[in-house]
mmCIF file of C-alpha atoms in Angstrom:
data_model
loop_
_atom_site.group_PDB
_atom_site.id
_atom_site.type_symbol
_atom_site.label_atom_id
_atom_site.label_comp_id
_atom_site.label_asym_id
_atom_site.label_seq_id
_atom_site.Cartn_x
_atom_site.Cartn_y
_atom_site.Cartn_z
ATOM 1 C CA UNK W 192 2.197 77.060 73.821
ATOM 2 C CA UNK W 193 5.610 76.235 75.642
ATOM 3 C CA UNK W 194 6.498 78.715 78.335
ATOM 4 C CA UNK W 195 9.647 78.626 80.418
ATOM 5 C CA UNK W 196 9.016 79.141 84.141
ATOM 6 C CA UNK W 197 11.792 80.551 86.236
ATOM 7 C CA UNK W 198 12.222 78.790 89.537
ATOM 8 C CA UNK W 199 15.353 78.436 91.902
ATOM 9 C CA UNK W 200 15.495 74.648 93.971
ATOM 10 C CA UNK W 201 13.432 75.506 96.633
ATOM 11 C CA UNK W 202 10.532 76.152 94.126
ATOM 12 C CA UNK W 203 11.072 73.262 91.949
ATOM 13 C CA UNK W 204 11.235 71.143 95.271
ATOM 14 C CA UNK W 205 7.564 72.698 96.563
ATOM 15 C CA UNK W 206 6.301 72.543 92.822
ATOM 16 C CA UNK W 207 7.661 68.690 93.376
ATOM 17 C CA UNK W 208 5.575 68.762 96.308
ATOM 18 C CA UNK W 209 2.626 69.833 95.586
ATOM 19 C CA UNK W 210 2.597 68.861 91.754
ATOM 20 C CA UNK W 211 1.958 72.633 90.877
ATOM 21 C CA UNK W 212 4.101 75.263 89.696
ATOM 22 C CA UNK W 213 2.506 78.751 91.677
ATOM 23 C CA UNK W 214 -0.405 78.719 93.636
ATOM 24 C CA UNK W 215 -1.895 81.492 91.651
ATOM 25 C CA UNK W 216 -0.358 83.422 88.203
ATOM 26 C CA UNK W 217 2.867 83.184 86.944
ATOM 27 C CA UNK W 218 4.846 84.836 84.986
ATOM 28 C CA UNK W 219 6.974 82.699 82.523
ATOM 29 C CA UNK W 220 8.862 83.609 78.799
ATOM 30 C CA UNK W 221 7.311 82.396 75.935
ATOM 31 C CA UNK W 222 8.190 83.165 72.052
ATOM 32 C CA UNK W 223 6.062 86.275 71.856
ATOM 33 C CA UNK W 224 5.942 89.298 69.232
ATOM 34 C CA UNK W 225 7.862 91.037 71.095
ATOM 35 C CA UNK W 226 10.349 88.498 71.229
ATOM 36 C CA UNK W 227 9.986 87.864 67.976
ATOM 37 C CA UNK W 228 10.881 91.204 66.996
ATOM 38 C CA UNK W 229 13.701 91.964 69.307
ATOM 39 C CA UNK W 230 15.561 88.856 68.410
ATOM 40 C CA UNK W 231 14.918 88.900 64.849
ATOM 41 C CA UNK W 232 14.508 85.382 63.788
ATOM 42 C CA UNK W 233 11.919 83.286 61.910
ATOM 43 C CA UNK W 234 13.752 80.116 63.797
ATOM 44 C CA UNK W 235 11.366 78.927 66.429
ATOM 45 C CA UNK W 236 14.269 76.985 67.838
ATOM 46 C CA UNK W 237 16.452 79.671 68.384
ATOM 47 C CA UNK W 238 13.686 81.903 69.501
ATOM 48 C CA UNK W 239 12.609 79.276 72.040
ATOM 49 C CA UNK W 240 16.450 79.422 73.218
ATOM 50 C CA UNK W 241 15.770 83.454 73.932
ATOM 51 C CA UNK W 242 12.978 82.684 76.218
ATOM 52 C CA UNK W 243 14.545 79.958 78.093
ATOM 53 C CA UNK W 244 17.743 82.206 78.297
ATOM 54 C CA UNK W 245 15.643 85.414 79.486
ATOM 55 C CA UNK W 246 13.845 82.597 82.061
ATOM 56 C CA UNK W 247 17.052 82.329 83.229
ATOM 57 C CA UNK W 248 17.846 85.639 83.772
ATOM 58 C CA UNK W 249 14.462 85.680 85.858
ATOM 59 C CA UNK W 250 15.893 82.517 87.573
ATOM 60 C CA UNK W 251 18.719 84.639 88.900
ATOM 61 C CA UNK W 252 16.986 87.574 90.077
ATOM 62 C CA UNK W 253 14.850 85.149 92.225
ATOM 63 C CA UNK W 254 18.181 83.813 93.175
ATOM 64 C CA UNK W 255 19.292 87.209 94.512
ATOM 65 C CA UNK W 256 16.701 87.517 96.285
ATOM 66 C CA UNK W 257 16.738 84.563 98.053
ATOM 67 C CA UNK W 258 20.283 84.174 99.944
ATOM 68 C CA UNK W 259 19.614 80.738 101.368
ATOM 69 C CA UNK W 260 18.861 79.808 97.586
ATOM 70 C CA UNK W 261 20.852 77.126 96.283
ATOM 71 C CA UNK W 262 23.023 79.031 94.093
ATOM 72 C CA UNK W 263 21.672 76.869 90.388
ATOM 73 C CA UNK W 264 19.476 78.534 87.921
ATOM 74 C CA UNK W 265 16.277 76.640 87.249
ATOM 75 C CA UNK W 266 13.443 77.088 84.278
ATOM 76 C CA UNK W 267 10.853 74.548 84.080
ATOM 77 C CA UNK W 268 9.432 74.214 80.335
ATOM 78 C CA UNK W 269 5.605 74.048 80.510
ATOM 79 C CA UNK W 270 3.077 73.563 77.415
ATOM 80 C CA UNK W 271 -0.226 75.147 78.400
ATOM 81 C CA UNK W 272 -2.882 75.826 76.074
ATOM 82 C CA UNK W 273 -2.216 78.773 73.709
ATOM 83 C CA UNK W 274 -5.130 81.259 75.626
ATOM 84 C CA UNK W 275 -3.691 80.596 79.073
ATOM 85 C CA UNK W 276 -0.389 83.178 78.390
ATOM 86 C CA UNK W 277 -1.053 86.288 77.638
ATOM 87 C CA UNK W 278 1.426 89.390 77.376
ATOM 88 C CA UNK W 279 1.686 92.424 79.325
ATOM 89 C CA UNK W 280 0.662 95.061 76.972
ATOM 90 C CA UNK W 281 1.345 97.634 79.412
ATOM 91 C CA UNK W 282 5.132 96.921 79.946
ATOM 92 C CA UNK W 283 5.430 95.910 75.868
ATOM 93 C CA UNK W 284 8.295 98.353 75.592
ATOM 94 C CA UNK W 285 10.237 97.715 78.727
ATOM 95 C CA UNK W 286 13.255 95.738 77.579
ATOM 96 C CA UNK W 287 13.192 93.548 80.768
ATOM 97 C CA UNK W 288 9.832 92.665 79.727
ATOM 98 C CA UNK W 289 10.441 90.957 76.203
ATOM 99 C CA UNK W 290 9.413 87.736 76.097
ATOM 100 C CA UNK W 291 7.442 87.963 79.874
ATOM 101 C CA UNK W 292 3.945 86.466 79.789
ATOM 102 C CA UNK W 293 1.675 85.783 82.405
ATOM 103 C CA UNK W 294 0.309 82.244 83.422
ATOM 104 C CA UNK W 295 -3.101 81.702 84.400
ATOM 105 C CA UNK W 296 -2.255 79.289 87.478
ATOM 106 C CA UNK W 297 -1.276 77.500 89.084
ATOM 107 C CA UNK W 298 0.005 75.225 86.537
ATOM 108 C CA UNK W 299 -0.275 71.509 87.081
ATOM 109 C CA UNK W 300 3.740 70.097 87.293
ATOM 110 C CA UNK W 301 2.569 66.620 85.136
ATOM 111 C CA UNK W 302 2.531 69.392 82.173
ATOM 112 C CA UNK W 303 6.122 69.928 82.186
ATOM 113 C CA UNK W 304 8.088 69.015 79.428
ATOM 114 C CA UNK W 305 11.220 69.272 80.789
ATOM 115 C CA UNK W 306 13.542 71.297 83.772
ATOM 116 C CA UNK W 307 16.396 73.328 82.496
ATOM 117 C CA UNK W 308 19.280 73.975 85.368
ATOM 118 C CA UNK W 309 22.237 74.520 85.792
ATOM 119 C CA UNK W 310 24.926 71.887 87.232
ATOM 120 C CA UNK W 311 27.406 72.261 90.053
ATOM 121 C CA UNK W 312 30.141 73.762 88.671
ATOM 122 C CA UNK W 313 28.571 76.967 87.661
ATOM 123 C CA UNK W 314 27.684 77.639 91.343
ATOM 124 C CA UNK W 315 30.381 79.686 91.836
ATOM 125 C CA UNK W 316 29.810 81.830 88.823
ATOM 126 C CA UNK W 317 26.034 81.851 89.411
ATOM 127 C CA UNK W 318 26.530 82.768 93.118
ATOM 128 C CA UNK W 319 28.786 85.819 92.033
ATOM 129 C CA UNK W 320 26.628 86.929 89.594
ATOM 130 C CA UNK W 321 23.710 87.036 92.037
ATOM 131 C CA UNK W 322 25.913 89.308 94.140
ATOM 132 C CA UNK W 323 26.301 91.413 91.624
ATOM 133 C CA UNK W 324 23.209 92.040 90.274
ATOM 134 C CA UNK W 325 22.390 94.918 91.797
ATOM 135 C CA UNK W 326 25.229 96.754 91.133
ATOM 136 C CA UNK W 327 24.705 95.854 87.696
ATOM 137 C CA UNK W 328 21.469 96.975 87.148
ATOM 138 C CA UNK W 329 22.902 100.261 88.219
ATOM 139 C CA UNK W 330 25.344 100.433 85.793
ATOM 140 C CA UNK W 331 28.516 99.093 86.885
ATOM 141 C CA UNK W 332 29.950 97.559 83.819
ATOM 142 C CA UNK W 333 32.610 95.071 86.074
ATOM 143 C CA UNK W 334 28.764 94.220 87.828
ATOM 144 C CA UNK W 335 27.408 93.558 84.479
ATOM 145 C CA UNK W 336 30.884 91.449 83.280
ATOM 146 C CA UNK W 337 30.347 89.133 86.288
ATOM 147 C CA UNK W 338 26.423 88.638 85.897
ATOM 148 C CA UNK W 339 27.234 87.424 82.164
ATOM 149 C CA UNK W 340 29.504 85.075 83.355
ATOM 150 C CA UNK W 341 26.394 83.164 84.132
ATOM 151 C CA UNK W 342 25.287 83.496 81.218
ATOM 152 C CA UNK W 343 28.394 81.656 80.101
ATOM 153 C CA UNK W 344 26.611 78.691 81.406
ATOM 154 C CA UNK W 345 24.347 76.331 79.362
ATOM 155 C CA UNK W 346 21.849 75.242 81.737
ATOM 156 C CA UNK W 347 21.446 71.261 81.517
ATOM 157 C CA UNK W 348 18.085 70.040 79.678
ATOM 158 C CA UNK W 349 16.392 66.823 82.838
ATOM 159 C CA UNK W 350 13.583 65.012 82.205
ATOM 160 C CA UNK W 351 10.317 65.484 84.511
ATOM 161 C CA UNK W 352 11.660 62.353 85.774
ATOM 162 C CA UNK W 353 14.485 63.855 87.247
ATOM 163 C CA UNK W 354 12.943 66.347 89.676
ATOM 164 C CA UNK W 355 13.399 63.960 92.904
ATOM 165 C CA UNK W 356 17.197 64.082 91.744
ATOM 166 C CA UNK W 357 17.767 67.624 91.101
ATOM 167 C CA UNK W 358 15.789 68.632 94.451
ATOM 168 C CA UNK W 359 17.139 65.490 97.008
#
C-alpha cells in the first residue's frame, strides 16, 4: 500500500539521518474508503493525488507549528505492506480525517518511493498560509483564501536520491 507521509525539512533531514521516517507510529494518507467515497472516483491515480494533496495539508500544519521550519511542504511516498495502515475508525466521519491512516513504525526511509515538496518560489505563499492557518480554521474566509494559495502549488515529485539535495 502507498502512503504519503507528511514531513517539513527538518524531518526529512533526521529521517535522512537516521534512515527512518518516526521513531514510533505515524500517521500518513493513503487511498482509503473514506477517501474513496468523499472524492468520488474509481481513478486510483487521481485518488492517490487526494492523499498526497491532504499529506500536504498535514505538511503545513506541521509547518505552523514549527516557526523555525523551513517554510516548503514535504510528503514522503512510502509503500508498506497492505496490514501495516490501518484507519481510524473512531474519527471516520471527521472531515480532517479522510484519507488519515496510521503507520505501524517507524518506517524504514530505503522504502520510499519518492519525496514530494515544494520548490522555492512557493515559500512565500507557503509561509503566509502557515500564518494563517489558524485564523482559518476559525472561519475567516480571507484566512482560508490565503491558506489555498498553497494549495495553488504543485509540490515537485524527487527521487529518494535526492534527499541529501533537498535537506543540504
Amino acid at each position: 500500500m502507498r502512503v504519503y507521509v507528511p514531513l517539513t525539512l527538518p524531518g526529512l533531514a533526521r529521517a535522512h539521518r537516521t534512515g527512518t521516517l518516526g521513531t514510533g507510529a505515524l500517521t500518513a494518507y493513503a487511498v482509503t474508503p473514506g477517501l474513496r467515497e468523499w472524492y468520488v472516483s474509481d481513478d486510483i491515480e487521481e485518488l492517490e493525488y487526494a492523499a498526497l494533496s491532504r499529506a500536504a495539508a498535514a505538511s503545513l500544519r506541521l509547518l505552523a507549528a514549527d516557526p523555525d521550519a523551513p517554510r516548503r511542504r514535504v510528503v514522503v511516498a512510502v509503500d508498506v505492506p497492505d496490514g501495516a495502515a490501518t484507519a481510524d475508525p473512531d474519527r471516520g466521519l471527521d472531515p480532517a480525517s479522510i484519507g488519515e491512516v496510521r503507520v505501524a513504525g517507524p518506517v524504514p526511509l530505503a522504502k520510499a518511493a519518492a519525496v514530494h515538496a515544494d520548490s522555492a518560489d512557493a515559500e512565500a505563499d507557503v509561509t503566509a498560509a502557515a500564518d494563517a492557518l489558524g485564523a482559518a480554521d476559525m472561519g475567516d474566509d480571507d484566512a482560508r483564501f490565503t491558506v489555498d494559495g498553497a494549495e495553488d502549488h504543485e509540490l515537485l515529485w524527487y527521487g529518494v536520491q535526492e534527499i541529501p539535495h533537498l535537506v543540504g
